[in-house]
PDB file of C-alpha atoms in Angstrom:
ATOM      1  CA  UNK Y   1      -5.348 -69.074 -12.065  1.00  0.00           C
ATOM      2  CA  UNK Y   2      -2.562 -66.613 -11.420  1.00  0.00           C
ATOM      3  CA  UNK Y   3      -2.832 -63.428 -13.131  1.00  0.00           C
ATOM      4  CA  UNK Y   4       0.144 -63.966 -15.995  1.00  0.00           C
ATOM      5  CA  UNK Y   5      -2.071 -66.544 -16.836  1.00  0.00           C
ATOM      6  CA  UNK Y   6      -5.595 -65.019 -17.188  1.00  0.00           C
ATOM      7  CA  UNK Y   7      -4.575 -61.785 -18.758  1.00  0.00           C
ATOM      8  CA  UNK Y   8      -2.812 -64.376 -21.348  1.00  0.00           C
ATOM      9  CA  UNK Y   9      -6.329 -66.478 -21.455  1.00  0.00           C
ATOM     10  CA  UNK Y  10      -8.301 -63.281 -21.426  1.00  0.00           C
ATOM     11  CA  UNK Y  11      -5.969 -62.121 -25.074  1.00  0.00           C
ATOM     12  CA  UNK Y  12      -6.539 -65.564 -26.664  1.00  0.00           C
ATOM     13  CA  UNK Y  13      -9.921 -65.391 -26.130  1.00  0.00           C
ATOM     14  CA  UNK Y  14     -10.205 -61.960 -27.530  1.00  0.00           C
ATOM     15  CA  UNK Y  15      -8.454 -62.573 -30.519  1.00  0.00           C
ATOM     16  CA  UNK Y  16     -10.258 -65.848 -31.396  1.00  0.00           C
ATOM     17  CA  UNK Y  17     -13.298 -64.069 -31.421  1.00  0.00           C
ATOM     18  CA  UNK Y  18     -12.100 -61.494 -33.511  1.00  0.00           C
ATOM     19  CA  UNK Y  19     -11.134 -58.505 -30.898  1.00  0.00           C
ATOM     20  CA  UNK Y  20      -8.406 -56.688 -30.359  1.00  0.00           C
ATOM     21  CA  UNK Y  21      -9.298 -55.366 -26.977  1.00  0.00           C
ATOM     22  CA  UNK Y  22      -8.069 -52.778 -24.812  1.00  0.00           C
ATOM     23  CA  UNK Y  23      -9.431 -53.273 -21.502  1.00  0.00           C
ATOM     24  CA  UNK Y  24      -8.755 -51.768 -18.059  1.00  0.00           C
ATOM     25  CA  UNK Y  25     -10.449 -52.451 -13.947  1.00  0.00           C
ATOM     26  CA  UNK Y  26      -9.390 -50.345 -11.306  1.00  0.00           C
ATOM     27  CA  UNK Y  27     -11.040 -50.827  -7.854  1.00  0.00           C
ATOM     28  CA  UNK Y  28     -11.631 -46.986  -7.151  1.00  0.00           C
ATOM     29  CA  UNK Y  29     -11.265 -47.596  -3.324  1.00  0.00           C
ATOM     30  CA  UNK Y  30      -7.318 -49.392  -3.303  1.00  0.00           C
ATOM     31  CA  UNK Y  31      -6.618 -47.906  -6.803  1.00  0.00           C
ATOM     32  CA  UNK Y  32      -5.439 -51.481  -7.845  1.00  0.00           C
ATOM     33  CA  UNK Y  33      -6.098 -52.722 -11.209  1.00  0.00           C
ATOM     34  CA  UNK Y  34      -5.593 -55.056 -14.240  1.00  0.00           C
ATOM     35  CA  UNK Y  35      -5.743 -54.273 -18.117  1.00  0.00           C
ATOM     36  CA  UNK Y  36      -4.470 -55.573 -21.512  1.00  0.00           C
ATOM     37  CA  UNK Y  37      -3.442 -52.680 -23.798  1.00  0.00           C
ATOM     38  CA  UNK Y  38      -4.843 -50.197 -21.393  1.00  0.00           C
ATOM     39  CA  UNK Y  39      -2.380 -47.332 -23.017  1.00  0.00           C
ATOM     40  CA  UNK Y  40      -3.474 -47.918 -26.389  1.00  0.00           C
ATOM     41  CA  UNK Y  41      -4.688 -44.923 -28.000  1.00  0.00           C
ATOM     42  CA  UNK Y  42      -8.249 -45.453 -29.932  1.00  0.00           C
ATOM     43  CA  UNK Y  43     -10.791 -43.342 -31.630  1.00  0.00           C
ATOM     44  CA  UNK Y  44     -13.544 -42.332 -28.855  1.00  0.00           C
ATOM     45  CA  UNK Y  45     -16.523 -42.634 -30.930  1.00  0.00           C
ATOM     46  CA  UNK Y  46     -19.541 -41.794 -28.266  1.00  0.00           C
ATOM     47  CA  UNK Y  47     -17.507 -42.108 -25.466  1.00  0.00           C
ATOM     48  CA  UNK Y  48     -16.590 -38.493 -25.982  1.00  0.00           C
ATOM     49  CA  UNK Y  49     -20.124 -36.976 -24.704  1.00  0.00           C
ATOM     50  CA  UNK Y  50     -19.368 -37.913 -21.452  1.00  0.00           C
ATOM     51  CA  UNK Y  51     -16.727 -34.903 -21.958  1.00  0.00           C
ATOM     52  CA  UNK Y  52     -18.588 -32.666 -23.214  1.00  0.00           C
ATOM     53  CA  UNK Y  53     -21.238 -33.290 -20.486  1.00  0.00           C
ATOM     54  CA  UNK Y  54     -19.029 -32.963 -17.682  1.00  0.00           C
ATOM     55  CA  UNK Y  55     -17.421 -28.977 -19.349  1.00  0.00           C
ATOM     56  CA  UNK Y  56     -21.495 -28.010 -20.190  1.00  0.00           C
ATOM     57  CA  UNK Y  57     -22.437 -28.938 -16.176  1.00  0.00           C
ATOM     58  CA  UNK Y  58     -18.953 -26.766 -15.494  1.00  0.00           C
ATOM     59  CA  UNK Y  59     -20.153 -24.262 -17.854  1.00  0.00           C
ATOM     60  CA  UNK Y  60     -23.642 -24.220 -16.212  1.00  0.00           C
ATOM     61  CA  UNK Y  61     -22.115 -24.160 -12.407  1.00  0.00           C
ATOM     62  CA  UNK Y  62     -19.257 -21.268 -13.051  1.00  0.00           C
ATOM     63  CA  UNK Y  63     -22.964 -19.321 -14.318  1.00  0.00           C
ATOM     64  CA  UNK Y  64     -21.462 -19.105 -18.096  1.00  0.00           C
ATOM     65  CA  UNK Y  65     -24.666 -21.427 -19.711  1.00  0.00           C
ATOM     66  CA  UNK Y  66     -28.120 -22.068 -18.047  1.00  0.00           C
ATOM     67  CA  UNK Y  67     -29.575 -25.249 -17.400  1.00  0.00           C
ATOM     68  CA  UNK Y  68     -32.609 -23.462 -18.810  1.00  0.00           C
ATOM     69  CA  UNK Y  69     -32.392 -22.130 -21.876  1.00  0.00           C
ATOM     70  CA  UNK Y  70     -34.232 -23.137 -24.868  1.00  0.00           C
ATOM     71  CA  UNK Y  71     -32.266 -24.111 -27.924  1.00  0.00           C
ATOM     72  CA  UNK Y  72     -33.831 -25.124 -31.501  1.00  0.00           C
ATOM     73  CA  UNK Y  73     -32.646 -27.960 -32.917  1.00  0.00           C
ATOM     74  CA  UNK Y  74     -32.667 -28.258 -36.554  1.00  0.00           C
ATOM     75  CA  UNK Y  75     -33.801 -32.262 -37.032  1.00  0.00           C
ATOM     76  CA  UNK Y  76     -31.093 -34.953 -37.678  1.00  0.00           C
ATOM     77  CA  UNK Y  77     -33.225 -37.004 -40.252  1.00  0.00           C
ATOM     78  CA  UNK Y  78     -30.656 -39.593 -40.458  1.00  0.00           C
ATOM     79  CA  UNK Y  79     -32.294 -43.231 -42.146  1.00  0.00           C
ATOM     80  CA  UNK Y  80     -29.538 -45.170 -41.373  1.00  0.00           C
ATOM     81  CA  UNK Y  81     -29.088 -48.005 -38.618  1.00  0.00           C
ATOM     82  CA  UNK Y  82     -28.208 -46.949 -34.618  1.00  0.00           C
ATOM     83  CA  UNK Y  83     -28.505 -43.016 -34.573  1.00  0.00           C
ATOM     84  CA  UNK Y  84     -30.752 -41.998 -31.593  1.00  0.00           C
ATOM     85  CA  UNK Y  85     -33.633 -39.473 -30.929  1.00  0.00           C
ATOM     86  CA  UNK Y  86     -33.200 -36.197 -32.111  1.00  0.00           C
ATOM     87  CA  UNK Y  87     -30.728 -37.655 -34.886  1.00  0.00           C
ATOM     88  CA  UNK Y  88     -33.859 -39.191 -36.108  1.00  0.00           C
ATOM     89  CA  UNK Y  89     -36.411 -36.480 -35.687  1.00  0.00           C
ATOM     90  CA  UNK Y  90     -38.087 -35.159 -39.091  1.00  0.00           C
ATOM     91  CA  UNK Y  91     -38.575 -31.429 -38.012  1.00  0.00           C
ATOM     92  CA  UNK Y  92     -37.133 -29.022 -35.876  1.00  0.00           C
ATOM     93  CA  UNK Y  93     -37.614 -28.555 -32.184  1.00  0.00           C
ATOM     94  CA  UNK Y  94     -37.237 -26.194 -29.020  1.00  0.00           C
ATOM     95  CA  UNK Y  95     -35.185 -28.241 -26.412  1.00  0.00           C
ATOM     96  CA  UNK Y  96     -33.698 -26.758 -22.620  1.00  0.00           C
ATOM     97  CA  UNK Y  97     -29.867 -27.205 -22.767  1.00  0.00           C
ATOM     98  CA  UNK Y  98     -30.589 -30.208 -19.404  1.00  0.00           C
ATOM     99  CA  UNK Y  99     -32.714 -31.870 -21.875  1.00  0.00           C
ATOM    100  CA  UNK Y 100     -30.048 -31.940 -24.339  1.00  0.00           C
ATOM    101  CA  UNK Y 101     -27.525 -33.313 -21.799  1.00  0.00           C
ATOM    102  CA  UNK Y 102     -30.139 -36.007 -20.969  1.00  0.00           C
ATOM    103  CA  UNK Y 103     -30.612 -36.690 -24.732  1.00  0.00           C
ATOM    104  CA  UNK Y 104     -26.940 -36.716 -25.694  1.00  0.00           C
ATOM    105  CA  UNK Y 105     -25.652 -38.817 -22.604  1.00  0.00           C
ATOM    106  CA  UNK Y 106     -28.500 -41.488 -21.939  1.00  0.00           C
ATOM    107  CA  UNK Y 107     -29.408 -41.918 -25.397  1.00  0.00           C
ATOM    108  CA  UNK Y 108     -26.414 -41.286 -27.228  1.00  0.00           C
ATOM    109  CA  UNK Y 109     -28.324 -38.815 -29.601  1.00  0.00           C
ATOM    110  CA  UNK Y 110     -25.672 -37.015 -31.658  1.00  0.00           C
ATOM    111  CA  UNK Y 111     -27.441 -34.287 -32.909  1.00  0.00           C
ATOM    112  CA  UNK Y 112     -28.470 -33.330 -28.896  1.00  0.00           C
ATOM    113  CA  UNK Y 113     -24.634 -33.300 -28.537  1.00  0.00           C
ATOM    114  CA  UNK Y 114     -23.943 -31.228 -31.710  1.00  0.00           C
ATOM    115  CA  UNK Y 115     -26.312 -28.611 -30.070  1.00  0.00           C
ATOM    116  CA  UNK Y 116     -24.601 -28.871 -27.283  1.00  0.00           C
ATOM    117  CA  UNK Y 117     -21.318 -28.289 -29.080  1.00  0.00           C
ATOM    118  CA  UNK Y 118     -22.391 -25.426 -30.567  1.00  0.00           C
ATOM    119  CA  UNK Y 119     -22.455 -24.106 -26.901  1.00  0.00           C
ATOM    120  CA  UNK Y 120     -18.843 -25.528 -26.045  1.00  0.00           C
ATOM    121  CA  UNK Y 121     -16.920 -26.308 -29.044  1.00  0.00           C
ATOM    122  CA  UNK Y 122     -14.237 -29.193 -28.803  1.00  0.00           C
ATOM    123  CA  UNK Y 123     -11.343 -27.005 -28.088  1.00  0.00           C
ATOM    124  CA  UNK Y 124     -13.029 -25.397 -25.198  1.00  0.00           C
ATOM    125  CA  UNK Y 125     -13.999 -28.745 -23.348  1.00  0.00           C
ATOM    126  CA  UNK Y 126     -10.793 -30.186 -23.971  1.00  0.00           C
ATOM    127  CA  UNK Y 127      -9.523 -27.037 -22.614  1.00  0.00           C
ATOM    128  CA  UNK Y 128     -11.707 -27.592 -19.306  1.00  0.00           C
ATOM    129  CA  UNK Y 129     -10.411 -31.205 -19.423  1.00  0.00           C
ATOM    130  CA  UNK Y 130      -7.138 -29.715 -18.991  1.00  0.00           C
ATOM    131  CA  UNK Y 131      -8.077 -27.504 -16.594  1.00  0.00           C
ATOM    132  CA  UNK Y 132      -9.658 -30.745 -14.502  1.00  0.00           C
ATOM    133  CA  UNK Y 133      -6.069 -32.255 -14.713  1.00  0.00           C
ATOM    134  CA  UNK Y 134      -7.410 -34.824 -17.208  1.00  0.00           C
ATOM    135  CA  UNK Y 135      -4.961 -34.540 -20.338  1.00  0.00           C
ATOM    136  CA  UNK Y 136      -5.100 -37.934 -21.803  1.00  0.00           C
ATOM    137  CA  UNK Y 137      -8.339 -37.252 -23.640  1.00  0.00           C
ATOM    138  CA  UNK Y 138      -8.533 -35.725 -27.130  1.00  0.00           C
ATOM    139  CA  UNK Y 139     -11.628 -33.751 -27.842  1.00  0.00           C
ATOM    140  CA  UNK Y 140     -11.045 -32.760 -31.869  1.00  0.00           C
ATOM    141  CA  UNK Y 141     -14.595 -32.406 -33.595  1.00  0.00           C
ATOM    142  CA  UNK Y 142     -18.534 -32.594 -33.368  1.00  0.00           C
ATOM    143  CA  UNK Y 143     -20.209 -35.624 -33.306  1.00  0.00           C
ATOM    144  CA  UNK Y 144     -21.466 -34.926 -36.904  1.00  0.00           C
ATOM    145  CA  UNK Y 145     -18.444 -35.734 -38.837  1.00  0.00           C
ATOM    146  CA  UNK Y 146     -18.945 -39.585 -36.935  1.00  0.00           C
ATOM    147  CA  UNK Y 147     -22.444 -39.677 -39.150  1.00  0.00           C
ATOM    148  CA  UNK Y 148     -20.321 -39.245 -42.494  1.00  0.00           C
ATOM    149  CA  UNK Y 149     -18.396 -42.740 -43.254  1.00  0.00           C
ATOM    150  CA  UNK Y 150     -18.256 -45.201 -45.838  1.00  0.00           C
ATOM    151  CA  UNK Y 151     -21.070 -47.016 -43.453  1.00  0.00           C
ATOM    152  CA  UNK Y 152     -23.664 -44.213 -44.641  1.00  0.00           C
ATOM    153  CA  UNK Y 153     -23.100 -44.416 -48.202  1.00  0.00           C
ATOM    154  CA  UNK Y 154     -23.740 -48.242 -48.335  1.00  0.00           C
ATOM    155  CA  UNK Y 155     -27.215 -49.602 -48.619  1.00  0.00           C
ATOM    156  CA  UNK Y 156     -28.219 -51.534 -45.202  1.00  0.00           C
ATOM    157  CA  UNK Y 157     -27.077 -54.831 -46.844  1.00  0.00           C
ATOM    158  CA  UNK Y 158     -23.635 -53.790 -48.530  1.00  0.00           C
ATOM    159  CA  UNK Y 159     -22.575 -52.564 -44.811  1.00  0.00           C
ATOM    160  CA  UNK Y 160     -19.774 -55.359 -44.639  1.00  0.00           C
ATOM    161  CA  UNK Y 161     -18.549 -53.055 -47.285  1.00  0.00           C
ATOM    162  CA  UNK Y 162     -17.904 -50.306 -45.105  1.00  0.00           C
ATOM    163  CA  UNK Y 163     -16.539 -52.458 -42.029  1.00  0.00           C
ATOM    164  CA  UNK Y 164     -13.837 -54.455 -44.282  1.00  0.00           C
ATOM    165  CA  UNK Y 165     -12.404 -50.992 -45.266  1.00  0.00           C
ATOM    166  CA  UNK Y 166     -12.294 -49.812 -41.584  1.00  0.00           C
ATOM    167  CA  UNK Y 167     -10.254 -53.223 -41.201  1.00  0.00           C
ATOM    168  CA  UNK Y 168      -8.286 -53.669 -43.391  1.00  0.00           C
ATOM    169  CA  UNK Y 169      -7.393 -49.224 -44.249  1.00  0.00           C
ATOM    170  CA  UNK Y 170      -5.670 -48.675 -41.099  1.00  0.00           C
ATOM    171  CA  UNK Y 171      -1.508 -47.919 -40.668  1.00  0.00           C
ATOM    172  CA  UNK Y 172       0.553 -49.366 -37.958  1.00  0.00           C
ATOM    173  CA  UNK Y 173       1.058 -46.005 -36.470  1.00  0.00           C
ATOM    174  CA  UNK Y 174      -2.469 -45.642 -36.179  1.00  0.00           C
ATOM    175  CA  UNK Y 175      -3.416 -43.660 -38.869  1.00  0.00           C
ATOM    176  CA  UNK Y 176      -6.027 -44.526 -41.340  1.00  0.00           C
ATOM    177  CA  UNK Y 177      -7.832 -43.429 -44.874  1.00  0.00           C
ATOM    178  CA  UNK Y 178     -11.281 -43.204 -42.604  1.00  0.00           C
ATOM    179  CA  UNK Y 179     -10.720 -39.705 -41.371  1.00  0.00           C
ATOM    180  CA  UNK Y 180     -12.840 -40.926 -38.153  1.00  0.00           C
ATOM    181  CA  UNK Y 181     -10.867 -43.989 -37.541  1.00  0.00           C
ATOM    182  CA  UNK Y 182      -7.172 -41.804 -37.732  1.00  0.00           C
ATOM    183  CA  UNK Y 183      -5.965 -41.127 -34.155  1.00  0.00           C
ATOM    184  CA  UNK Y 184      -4.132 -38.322 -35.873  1.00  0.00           C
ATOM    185  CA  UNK Y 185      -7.291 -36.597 -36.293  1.00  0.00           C
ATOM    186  CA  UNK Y 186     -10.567 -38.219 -34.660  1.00  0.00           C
ATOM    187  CA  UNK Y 187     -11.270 -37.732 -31.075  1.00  0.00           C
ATOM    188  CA  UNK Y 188      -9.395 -40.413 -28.488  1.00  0.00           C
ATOM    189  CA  UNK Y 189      -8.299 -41.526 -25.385  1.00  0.00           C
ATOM    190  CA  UNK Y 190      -7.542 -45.074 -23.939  1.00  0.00           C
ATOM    191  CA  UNK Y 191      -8.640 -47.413 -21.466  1.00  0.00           C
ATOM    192  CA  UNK Y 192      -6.549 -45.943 -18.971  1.00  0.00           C
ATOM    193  CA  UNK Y 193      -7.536 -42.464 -19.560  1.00  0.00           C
ATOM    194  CA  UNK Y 194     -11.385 -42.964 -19.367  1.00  0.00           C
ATOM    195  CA  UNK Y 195     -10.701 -44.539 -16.229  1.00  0.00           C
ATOM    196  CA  UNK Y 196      -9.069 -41.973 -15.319  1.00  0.00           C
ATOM    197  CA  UNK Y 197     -12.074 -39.902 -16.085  1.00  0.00           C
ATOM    198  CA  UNK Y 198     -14.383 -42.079 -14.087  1.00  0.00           C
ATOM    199  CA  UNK Y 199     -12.256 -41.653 -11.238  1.00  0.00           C
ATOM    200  CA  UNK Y 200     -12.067 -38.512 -11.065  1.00  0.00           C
ATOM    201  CA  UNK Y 201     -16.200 -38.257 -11.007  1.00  0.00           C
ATOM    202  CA  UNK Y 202     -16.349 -41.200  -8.407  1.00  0.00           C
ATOM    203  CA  UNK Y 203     -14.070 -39.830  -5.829  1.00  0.00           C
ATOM    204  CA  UNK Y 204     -12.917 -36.643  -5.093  1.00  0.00           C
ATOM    205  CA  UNK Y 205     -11.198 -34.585  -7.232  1.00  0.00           C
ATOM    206  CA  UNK Y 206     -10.594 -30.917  -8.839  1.00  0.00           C
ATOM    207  CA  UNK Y 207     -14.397 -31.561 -10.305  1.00  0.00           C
ATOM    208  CA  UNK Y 208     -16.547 -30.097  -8.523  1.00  0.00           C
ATOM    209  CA  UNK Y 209     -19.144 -32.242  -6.371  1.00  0.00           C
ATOM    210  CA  UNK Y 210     -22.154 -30.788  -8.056  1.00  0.00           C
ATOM    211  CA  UNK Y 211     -21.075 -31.560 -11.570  1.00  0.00           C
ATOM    212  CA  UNK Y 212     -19.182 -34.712 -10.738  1.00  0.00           C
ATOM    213  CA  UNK Y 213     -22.668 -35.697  -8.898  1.00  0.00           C
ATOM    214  CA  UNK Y 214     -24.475 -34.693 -12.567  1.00  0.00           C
ATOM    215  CA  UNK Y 215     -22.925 -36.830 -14.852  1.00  0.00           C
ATOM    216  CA  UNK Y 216     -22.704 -39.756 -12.238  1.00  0.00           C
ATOM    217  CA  UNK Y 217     -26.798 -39.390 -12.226  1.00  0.00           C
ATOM    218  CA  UNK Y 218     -26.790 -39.546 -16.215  1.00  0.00           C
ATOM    219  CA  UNK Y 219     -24.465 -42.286 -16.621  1.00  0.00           C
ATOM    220  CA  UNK Y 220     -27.002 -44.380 -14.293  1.00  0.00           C
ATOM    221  CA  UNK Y 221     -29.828 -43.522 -16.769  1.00  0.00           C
ATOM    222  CA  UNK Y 222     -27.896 -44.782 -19.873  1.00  0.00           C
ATOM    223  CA  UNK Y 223     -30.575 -46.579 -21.777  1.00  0.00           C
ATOM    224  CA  UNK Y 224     -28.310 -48.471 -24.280  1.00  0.00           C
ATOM    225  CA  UNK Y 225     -27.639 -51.589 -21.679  1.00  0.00           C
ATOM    226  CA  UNK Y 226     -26.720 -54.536 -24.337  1.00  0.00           C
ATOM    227  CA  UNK Y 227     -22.956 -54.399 -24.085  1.00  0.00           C
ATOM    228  CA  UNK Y 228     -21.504 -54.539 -20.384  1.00  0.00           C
ATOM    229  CA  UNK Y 229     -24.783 -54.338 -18.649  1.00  0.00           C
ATOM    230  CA  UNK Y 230     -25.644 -57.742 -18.683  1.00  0.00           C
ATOM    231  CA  UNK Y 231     -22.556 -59.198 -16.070  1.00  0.00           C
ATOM    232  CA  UNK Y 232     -22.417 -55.950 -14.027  1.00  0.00           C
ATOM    233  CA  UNK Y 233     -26.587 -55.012 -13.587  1.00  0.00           C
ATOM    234  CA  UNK Y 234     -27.866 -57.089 -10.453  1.00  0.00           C
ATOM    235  CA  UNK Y 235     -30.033 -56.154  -7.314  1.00  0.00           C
ATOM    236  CA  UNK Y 236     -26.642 -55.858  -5.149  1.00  0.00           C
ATOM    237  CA  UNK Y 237     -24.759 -53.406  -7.498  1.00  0.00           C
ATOM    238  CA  UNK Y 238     -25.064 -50.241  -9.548  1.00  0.00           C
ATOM    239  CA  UNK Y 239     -23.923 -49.907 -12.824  1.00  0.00           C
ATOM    240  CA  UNK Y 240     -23.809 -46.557 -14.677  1.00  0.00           C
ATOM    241  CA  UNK Y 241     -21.866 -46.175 -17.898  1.00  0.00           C
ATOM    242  CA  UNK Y 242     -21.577 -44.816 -21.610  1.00  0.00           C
ATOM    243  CA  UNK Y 243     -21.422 -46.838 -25.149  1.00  0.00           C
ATOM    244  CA  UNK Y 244     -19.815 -45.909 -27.864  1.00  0.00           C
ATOM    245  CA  UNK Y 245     -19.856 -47.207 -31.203  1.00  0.00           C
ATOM    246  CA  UNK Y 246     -18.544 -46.499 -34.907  1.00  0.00           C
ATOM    247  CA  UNK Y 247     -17.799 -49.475 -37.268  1.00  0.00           C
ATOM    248  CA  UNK Y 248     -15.546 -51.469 -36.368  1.00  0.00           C
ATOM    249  CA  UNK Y 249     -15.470 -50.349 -32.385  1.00  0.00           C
ATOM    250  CA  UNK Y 250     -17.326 -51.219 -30.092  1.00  0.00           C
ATOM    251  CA  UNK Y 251     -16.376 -49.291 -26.787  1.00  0.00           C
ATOM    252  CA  UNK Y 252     -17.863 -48.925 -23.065  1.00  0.00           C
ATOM    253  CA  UNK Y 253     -17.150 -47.107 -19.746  1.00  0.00           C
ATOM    254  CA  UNK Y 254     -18.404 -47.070 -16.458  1.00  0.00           C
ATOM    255  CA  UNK Y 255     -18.429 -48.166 -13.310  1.00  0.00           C
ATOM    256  CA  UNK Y 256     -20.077 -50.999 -10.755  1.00  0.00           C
ATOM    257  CA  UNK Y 257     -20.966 -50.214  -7.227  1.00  0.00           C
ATOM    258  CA  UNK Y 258     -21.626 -53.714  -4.965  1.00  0.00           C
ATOM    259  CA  UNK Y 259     -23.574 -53.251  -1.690  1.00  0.00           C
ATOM    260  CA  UNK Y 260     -20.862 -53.983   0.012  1.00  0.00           C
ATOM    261  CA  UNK Y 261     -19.047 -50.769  -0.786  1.00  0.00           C
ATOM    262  CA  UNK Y 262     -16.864 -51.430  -3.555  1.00  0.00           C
ATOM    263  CA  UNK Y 263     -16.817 -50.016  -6.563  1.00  0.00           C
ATOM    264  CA  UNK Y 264     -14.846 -50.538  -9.944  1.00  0.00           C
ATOM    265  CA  UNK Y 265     -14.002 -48.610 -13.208  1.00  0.00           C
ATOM    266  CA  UNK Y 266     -14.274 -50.249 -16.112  1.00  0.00           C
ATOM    267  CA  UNK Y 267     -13.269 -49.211 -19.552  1.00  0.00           C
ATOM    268  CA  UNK Y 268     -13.601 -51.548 -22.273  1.00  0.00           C
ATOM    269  CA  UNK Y 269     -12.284 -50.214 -26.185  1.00  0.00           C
ATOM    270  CA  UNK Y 270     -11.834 -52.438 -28.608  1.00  0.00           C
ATOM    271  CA  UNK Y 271     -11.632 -52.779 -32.391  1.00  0.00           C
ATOM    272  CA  UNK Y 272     -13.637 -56.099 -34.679  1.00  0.00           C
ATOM    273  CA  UNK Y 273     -11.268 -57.848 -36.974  1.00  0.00           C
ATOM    274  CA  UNK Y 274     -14.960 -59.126 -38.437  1.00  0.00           C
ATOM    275  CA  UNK Y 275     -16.634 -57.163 -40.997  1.00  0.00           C
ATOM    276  CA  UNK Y 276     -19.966 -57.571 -40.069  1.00  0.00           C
ATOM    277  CA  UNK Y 277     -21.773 -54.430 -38.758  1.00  0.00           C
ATOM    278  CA  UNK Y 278     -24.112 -57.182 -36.050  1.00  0.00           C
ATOM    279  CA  UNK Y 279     -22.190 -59.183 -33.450  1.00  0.00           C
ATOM    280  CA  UNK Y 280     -23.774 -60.015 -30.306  1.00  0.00           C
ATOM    281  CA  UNK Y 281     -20.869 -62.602 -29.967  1.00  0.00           C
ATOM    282  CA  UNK Y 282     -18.190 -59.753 -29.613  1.00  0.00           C
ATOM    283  CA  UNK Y 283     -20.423 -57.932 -27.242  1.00  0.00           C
ATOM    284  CA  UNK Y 284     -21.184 -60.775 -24.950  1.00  0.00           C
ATOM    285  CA  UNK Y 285     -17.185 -61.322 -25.054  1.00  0.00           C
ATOM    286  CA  UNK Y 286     -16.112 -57.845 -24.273  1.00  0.00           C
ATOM    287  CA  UNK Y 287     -18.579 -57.793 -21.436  1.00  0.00           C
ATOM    288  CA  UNK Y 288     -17.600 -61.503 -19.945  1.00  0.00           C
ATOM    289  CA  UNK Y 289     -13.670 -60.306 -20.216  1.00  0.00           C
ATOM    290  CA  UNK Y 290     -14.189 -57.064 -17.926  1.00  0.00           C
ATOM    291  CA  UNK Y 291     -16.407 -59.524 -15.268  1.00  0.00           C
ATOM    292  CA  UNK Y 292     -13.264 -62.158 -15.188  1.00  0.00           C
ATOM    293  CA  UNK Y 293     -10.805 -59.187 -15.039  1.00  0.00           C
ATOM    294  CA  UNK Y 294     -13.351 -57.414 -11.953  1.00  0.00           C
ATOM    295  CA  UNK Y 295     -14.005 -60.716 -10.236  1.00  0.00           C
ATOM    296  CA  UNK Y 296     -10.135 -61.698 -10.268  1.00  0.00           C
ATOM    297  CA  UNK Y 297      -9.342 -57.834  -8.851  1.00  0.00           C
ATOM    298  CA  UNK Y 298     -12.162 -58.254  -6.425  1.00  0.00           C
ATOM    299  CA  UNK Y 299     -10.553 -61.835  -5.089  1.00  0.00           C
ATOM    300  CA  UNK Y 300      -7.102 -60.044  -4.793  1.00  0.00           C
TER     301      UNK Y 300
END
């Protein structure tokens, strides 16, 4: 199949399964790559503590934070479905700012990355993004305001509730009556510009080594491994990477590394037309569409 043909096989598919997916491969070695939509700005949801990792390590190599210090954490105690370690912890605790990164980037605990946060608020990381020469990412608020949508004010089985609105409340330019899902106000980026992110950690650029070597090592330990994981984890490859998810979007980043030497970065965003709050279906479909779009790169 040329590739006209399965980027236009690769849309139908998303959209009869209820996606509208913005999806982008770049082998990091030739800097060739395919996408649908790739430009396409969307709300980050989680995808933003990879961010505010990489400007804390920055923070902690230019000698401005240490690795080391002990932060308490006032407890999340959030009851709802998906939050993540500290978010769920019942009383307070005494955590090192590494642990925190660990916490925040691995397990996608929110309140590790509000602490964290606290250290570097949004303006200053995207400030160090800019710095970096990555500009396409908009770093706007905590993770906290994520944990206050129509989603928490539902009971468990009403949730549908909360996912039609985020469907159906939206503008055409992007705005929306969900403060989180506005691109006007909640942090973003697309495809392309997480890619560019991963890039920039993969292979040399103006991050440094030590940091860019950091957040490579906690991207490998990401323990949420449903989404992408499953057509990029094998004995012959690597695959380190970053969920993110808030209603309606389900989103992933990273990047495979074969035995062979190659490697690819993969950023996956996309937004469920289906107002259901479970869907392995659309998981298992926004995982097999990066694998076609990598193996087709990969035959190229």
């Amino acid at each position: 199949m040329n590739t006209e043909a399965l980027l236009r096989d690769l849309r139908q598919q998303l959209r009869d399964g209820g996606l509208h997916g913005c999806l982008l491969v770049r082998d990091l070695d030739t800097g060739e790559e395919l996408g649908i939509d790739p430009d396409t700005q969307l709300p980050s949801a989680s995808l933003v503590k990879v961010p505010l990792a990489l400007a804390t390590l920055e923070r902690i190599r230019r000698g401005e934070l240490d690795g080391a210090t002990m932060l308490d954490v006032p407890p999340g105690r959030i009851t709802t479905r998906g939050p993540t370690g500290l978010s769920r912890f019942r009383h307070p605790a005494r955590i090192a700012v590494d642990d925190l990164l660990y916490l925040s980037t691995c397990l996608s605990d929110g309140t590790a990355a509000d602490a964290l946060f606290g250290l570097t608020p949004p303006a200053q990381v995207a400030a160090l993004l800019h710095e970096l020469g990555l500009r396409s990412i908009t770093v706007r608020h905590t993770v906290d305001e994520l944990t206050d949508t129509p989603e928490e004010r539902f009971d468990a089985d009403q949730a549908h509730l909360a996912h039609a609105l985020a469907i159906e409340a939206g503008t055409s330019g992007r705005g929306h009556r969900v403060p989180q899902l506005d691109t006007t106000r909640a942090n973003t980026g697309s495809a392309r510009a997480y890619v560019e992110l991963l890039q920039a950690l993969w292979t040399p650029s103006k991050i440094h080594p030590e940091v860019a070597a950091r957040v490579r090592d906690l991207m490998a330990h990401n323990m949420l491994r449903h989404r992408l994981a499953p057509d990029f984890s094998s004995d012959a490859t690597t695959w380190s990477s970053k969920t993110g998810t808030l209603l309606n979007l389900r989103h992933e980043i990273g990047v495979v590394e074969h035995s062979d030497g190659q490697a690819f970065a993969i950023a996956v965003l996309t937004e469920s037309l289906v107002p259901a709050g479970n869907q392995p279906g659309a998981e298992a479909l926004m995982s097999q569409a990066a694998r076609t779009l990598r193996d087709h790169l990969r035959q190229l």
